[in-house]
């Protein structure tokens, strides 16, 4: 199908060769019109490489009538003001994850996008990867029955050098550590699989890094549909590993990713799908010999891949949504749930109690304010 190219502005470059303008430049059905960054060298590099206009002030870029959509790839504290300004200027918005620093900010961004009838999407590209989307399909088709519980472990390794970009290790500029930066990807997948979250009970900590934000997250998440499970997440462990176990009434899913220490992009991905010949409640009622009576069929898939951050599906769907022929991979309205979970973990850890979702917006702003000033610590 022929699609009229979407005219993009990119705010936040990060890297001339491999940064966000390059992603847009290489995506079909886009036209990169202008870029913006406070780093003049990056702007000049992009102007030369892509033959586009460059700005040091995002407000100037947003004044251009020929830009239809913006990709906001900025430190977290800037997502809110820049997304609001872009929407008020009539631009469709693709904002990198998390949608904002706090759910209160996210509420306002979503409201303005709705009022202006503009597309608002959040950069959760993992939904577009087969490894994850197959799980959504299996659950939706009822192949493992009702998903009773899950275990999710994702451990990564970041050193103090990672926090040399000052915004990343700073409550005011990032809104937290791994609980809002890396782990929102997994909170989004869990929301995608199980629906709206209901309650979070957890602990965030930092043991070794010289920043005040979290590097370890442990806890329980319960969803409105009744699914509940545990998460254990960190950026203090090496080598990187991802493990997901979902136990349903009619079957189980086990997924594992092992990342090679010398190249984290080289991954061994394994998915095991087990389907019982009847359901767990039936076995519990009728089996006399326990596990010996339970029969099942098991399939195992394993692949070794070189996995770069693949935003193909994210962008393809965003472009089509702008042209009115598809929906975003993750809309703003959906993208807020991962942030609800993230903010709830912080609140739960500070208050040492389970937190109901939606969280109390004003209470969270107050607690975050105290964390930012160092009046309370994790
Ligand atoms: N989806 C993913 O897998 C993924 C991966 C990495 C980062 N991210 C997200 O992308 C965003 C950026 O993260 P990063 O690690 O690339 O950060 P970064 O610090 O490497 O890049 C951010 C860029 O924004 C620029 N910038 C800062 N303030 C600005 C301003 N006022 N106006 C214009 N430009 C400004 C910086 O100079 C820098 O070039 C964050 O939201 C992060 O969570 C997403």
JSON list of C-alpha atoms in Angstrom, two decimals, residues 19-114:
[
{"chain": "A", "resi": 19, "resn": "UNK", "atom": "CA", "xyz": [20.95, 7.94, 17.33]},
{"chain": "A", "resi": 20, "resn": "UNK", "atom": "CA", "xyz": [17.27, 8.70, 16.98]},
{"chain": "A", "resi": 21, "resn": "UNK", "atom": "CA", "xyz": [17.42, 10.77, 13.73]},
{"chain": "A", "resi": 22, "resn": "UNK", "atom": "CA", "xyz": [19.10, 7.79, 12.07]},
{"chain": "A", "resi": 23, "resn": "UNK", "atom": "CA", "xyz": [16.20, 5.56, 13.11]},
{"chain": "A", "resi": 24, "resn": "UNK", "atom": "CA", "xyz": [13.71, 7.90, 11.44]},
{"chain": "A", "resi": 25, "resn": "UNK", "atom": "CA", "xyz": [15.94, 8.48, 8.41]},
{"chain": "A", "resi": 26, "resn": "UNK", "atom": "CA", "xyz": [16.14, 4.73, 7.71]},
{"chain": "A", "resi": 27, "resn": "UNK", "atom": "CA", "xyz": [12.44, 4.01, 8.28]},
{"chain": "A", "resi": 28, "resn": "UNK", "atom": "CA", "xyz": [10.27, 3.67, 5.16]},
{"chain": "A", "resi": 29, "resn": "UNK", "atom": "CA", "xyz": [7.49, 6.23, 4.65]},
{"chain": "A", "resi": 30, "resn": "UNK", "atom": "CA", "xyz": [9.20, 8.98, 6.62]},
{"chain": "A", "resi": 31, "resn": "UNK", "atom": "CA", "xyz": [10.79, 12.25, 5.71]},
{"chain": "A", "resi": 32, "resn": "UNK", "atom": "CA", "xyz": [13.24, 13.65, 8.23]},
{"chain": "A", "resi": 33, "resn": "UNK", "atom": "CA", "xyz": [12.71, 17.43, 8.13]},
{"chain": "A", "resi": 34, "resn": "UNK", "atom": "CA", "xyz": [14.62, 18.72, 11.17]},
{"chain": "A", "resi": 35, "resn": "UNK", "atom": "CA", "xyz": [16.47, 17.70, 14.32]},
{"chain": "A", "resi": 36, "resn": "UNK", "atom": "CA", "xyz": [17.01, 19.38, 17.67]},
{"chain": "A", "resi": 37, "resn": "UNK", "atom": "CA", "xyz": [19.52, 18.94, 20.48]},
{"chain": "A", "resi": 38, "resn": "UNK", "atom": "CA", "xyz": [21.21, 21.24, 22.98]},
{"chain": "A", "resi": 39, "resn": "UNK", "atom": "CA", "xyz": [24.50, 19.72, 21.87]},
{"chain": "A", "resi": 40, "resn": "UNK", "atom": "CA", "xyz": [25.58, 21.83, 18.89]},
{"chain": "A", "resi": 41, "resn": "UNK", "atom": "CA", "xyz": [28.07, 19.22, 17.61]},
{"chain": "A", "resi": 42, "resn": "UNK", "atom": "CA", "xyz": [25.30, 16.63, 17.32]},
{"chain": "A", "resi": 43, "resn": "UNK", "atom": "CA", "xyz": [23.03, 19.10, 15.52]},
{"chain": "A", "resi": 44, "resn": "UNK", "atom": "CA", "xyz": [25.78, 20.07, 13.05]},
{"chain": "A", "resi": 45, "resn": "UNK", "atom": "CA", "xyz": [26.63, 16.38, 12.50]},
{"chain": "A", "resi": 46, "resn": "UNK", "atom": "CA", "xyz": [23.02, 15.58, 11.62]},
{"chain": "A", "resi": 47, "resn": "UNK", "atom": "CA", "xyz": [22.61, 18.64, 9.40]},
{"chain": "A", "resi": 48, "resn": "UNK", "atom": "CA", "xyz": [25.57, 17.48, 7.38]},
{"chain": "A", "resi": 49, "resn": "UNK", "atom": "CA", "xyz": [24.74, 13.78, 7.31]},
{"chain": "A", "resi": 50, "resn": "UNK", "atom": "CA", "xyz": [21.02, 13.99, 6.56]},
{"chain": "A", "resi": 51, "resn": "UNK", "atom": "CA", "xyz": [20.82, 17.41, 4.86]},
{"chain": "A", "resi": 52, "resn": "UNK", "atom": "CA", "xyz": [18.15, 18.56, 7.29]},
{"chain": "A", "resi": 53, "resn": "UNK", "atom": "CA", "xyz": [17.58, 21.68, 9.37]},
{"chain": "A", "resi": 54, "resn": "UNK", "atom": "CA", "xyz": [18.85, 21.76, 12.93]},
{"chain": "A", "resi": 55, "resn": "UNK", "atom": "CA", "xyz": [17.80, 23.59, 16.10]},
{"chain": "A", "resi": 56, "resn": "UNK", "atom": "CA", "xyz": [19.19, 24.06, 19.57]},
{"chain": "A", "resi": 57, "resn": "UNK", "atom": "CA", "xyz": [15.78, 24.99, 20.97]},
{"chain": "A", "resi": 58, "resn": "UNK", "atom": "CA", "xyz": [12.90, 22.52, 20.56]},
{"chain": "A", "resi": 59, "resn": "UNK", "atom": "CA", "xyz": [10.36, 25.36, 20.59]},
{"chain": "A", "resi": 60, "resn": "UNK", "atom": "CA", "xyz": [11.82, 26.63, 17.30]},
{"chain": "A", "resi": 61, "resn": "UNK", "atom": "CA", "xyz": [11.52, 23.21, 15.68]},
{"chain": "A", "resi": 62, "resn": "UNK", "atom": "CA", "xyz": [7.92, 22.91, 16.86]},
{"chain": "A", "resi": 63, "resn": "UNK", "atom": "CA", "xyz": [6.99, 26.22, 15.21]},
{"chain": "A", "resi": 64, "resn": "UNK", "atom": "CA", "xyz": [7.45, 24.65, 11.76]},
{"chain": "A", "resi": 65, "resn": "UNK", "atom": "CA", "xyz": [4.20, 23.95, 9.95]},
{"chain": "A", "resi": 66, "resn": "UNK", "atom": "CA", "xyz": [5.77, 21.38, 7.63]},
{"chain": "A", "resi": 67, "resn": "UNK", "atom": "CA", "xyz": [6.52, 19.00, 10.53]},
{"chain": "A", "resi": 68, "resn": "UNK", "atom": "CA", "xyz": [3.60, 16.64, 11.20]},
{"chain": "A", "resi": 69, "resn": "UNK", "atom": "CA", "xyz": [5.08, 14.38, 13.86]},
{"chain": "A", "resi": 70, "resn": "UNK", "atom": "CA", "xyz": [7.87, 14.47, 16.40]},
{"chain": "A", "resi": 71, "resn": "UNK", "atom": "CA", "xyz": [9.97, 11.72, 17.93]},
{"chain": "A", "resi": 72, "resn": "UNK", "atom": "CA", "xyz": [10.85, 12.82, 21.47]},
{"chain": "A", "resi": 73, "resn": "UNK", "atom": "CA", "xyz": [13.97, 11.01, 22.70]},
{"chain": "A", "resi": 74, "resn": "UNK", "atom": "CA", "xyz": [15.00, 13.17, 25.62]},
{"chain": "A", "resi": 75, "resn": "UNK", "atom": "CA", "xyz": [15.89, 12.70, 29.30]},
{"chain": "A", "resi": 76, "resn": "UNK", "atom": "CA", "xyz": [12.71, 11.73, 31.18]},
{"chain": "A", "resi": 77, "resn": "UNK", "atom": "CA", "xyz": [12.06, 15.13, 32.85]},
{"chain": "A", "resi": 78, "resn": "UNK", "atom": "CA", "xyz": [11.67, 16.69, 29.39]},
{"chain": "A", "resi": 79, "resn": "UNK", "atom": "CA", "xyz": [9.06, 14.26, 28.06]},
{"chain": "A", "resi": 80, "resn": "UNK", "atom": "CA", "xyz": [6.24, 16.19, 29.74]},
{"chain": "A", "resi": 81, "resn": "UNK", "atom": "CA", "xyz": [6.98, 19.80, 28.69]},
{"chain": "A", "resi": 82, "resn": "UNK", "atom": "CA", "xyz": [8.09, 18.87, 25.18]},
{"chain": "A", "resi": 83, "resn": "UNK", "atom": "CA", "xyz": [5.16, 16.49, 24.51]},
{"chain": "A", "resi": 84, "resn": "UNK", "atom": "CA", "xyz": [2.67, 19.10, 25.75]},
{"chain": "A", "resi": 85, "resn": "UNK", "atom": "CA", "xyz": [4.19, 21.84, 23.60]},
{"chain": "A", "resi": 86, "resn": "UNK", "atom": "CA", "xyz": [4.30, 19.54, 20.55]},
{"chain": "A", "resi": 87, "resn": "UNK", "atom": "CA", "xyz": [0.64, 18.53, 20.94]},
{"chain": "A", "resi": 88, "resn": "UNK", "atom": "CA", "xyz": [-0.44, 22.13, 21.46]},
{"chain": "A", "resi": 89, "resn": "UNK", "atom": "CA", "xyz": [1.37, 22.92, 18.21]},
{"chain": "A", "resi": 90, "resn": "UNK", "atom": "CA", "xyz": [-0.69, 20.21, 16.47]},
{"chain": "A", "resi": 91, "resn": "UNK", "atom": "CA", "xyz": [2.05, 17.56, 16.08]},
{"chain": "A", "resi": 92, "resn": "UNK", "atom": "CA", "xyz": [1.53, 13.82, 16.43]},
{"chain": "A", "resi": 93, "resn": "UNK", "atom": "CA", "xyz": [3.89, 12.52, 19.13]},
{"chain": "A", "resi": 94, "resn": "UNK", "atom": "CA", "xyz": [6.03, 9.42, 19.50]},
{"chain": "A", "resi": 95, "resn": "UNK", "atom": "CA", "xyz": [7.64, 9.75, 22.90]},
{"chain": "A", "resi": 96, "resn": "UNK", "atom": "CA", "xyz": [10.35, 7.41, 24.13]},
{"chain": "A", "resi": 97, "resn": "UNK", "atom": "CA", "xyz": [9.58, 5.36, 27.21]},
{"chain": "A", "resi": 98, "resn": "UNK", "atom": "CA", "xyz": [8.53, 6.16, 29.92]},
{"chain": "A", "resi": 99, "resn": "UNK", "atom": "CA", "xyz": [5.69, 8.39, 28.72]},
{"chain": "A", "resi": 100, "resn": "UNK", "atom": "CA", "xyz": [6.66, 10.85, 31.49]},
{"chain": "A", "resi": 101, "resn": "UNK", "atom": "CA", "xyz": [8.28, 10.97, 34.91]},
{"chain": "A", "resi": 102, "resn": "UNK", "atom": "CA", "xyz": [5.02, 10.76, 36.86]},
{"chain": "A", "resi": 103, "resn": "UNK", "atom": "CA", "xyz": [1.49, 9.55, 36.17]},
{"chain": "A", "resi": 104, "resn": "UNK", "atom": "CA", "xyz": [0.17, 13.04, 36.92]},
{"chain": "A", "resi": 105, "resn": "UNK", "atom": "CA", "xyz": [2.23, 14.40, 34.02]},
{"chain": "A", "resi": 106, "resn": "UNK", "atom": "CA", "xyz": [1.16, 11.47, 31.82]},
{"chain": "A", "resi": 107, "resn": "UNK", "atom": "CA", "xyz": [-2.55, 12.14, 32.55]},
{"chain": "A", "resi": 108, "resn": "UNK", "atom": "CA", "xyz": [-2.16, 15.66, 31.17]},
{"chain": "A", "resi": 109, "resn": "UNK", "atom": "CA", "xyz": [-0.26, 14.59, 28.05]},
{"chain": "A", "resi": 110, "resn": "UNK", "atom": "CA", "xyz": [-2.94, 11.97, 27.27]},
{"chain": "A", "resi": 111, "resn": "UNK", "atom": "CA", "xyz": [-5.76, 14.48, 27.86]},
{"chain": "A", "resi": 112, "resn": "UNK", "atom": "CA", "xyz": [-4.30, 17.04, 25.46]},
{"chain": "A", "resi": 113, "resn": "UNK", "atom": "CA", "xyz": [-3.65, 14.40, 22.76]},
{"chain": "A", "resi": 114, "resn": "UNK", "atom": "CA", "xyz": [-7.30, 13.37, 23.03]}
]
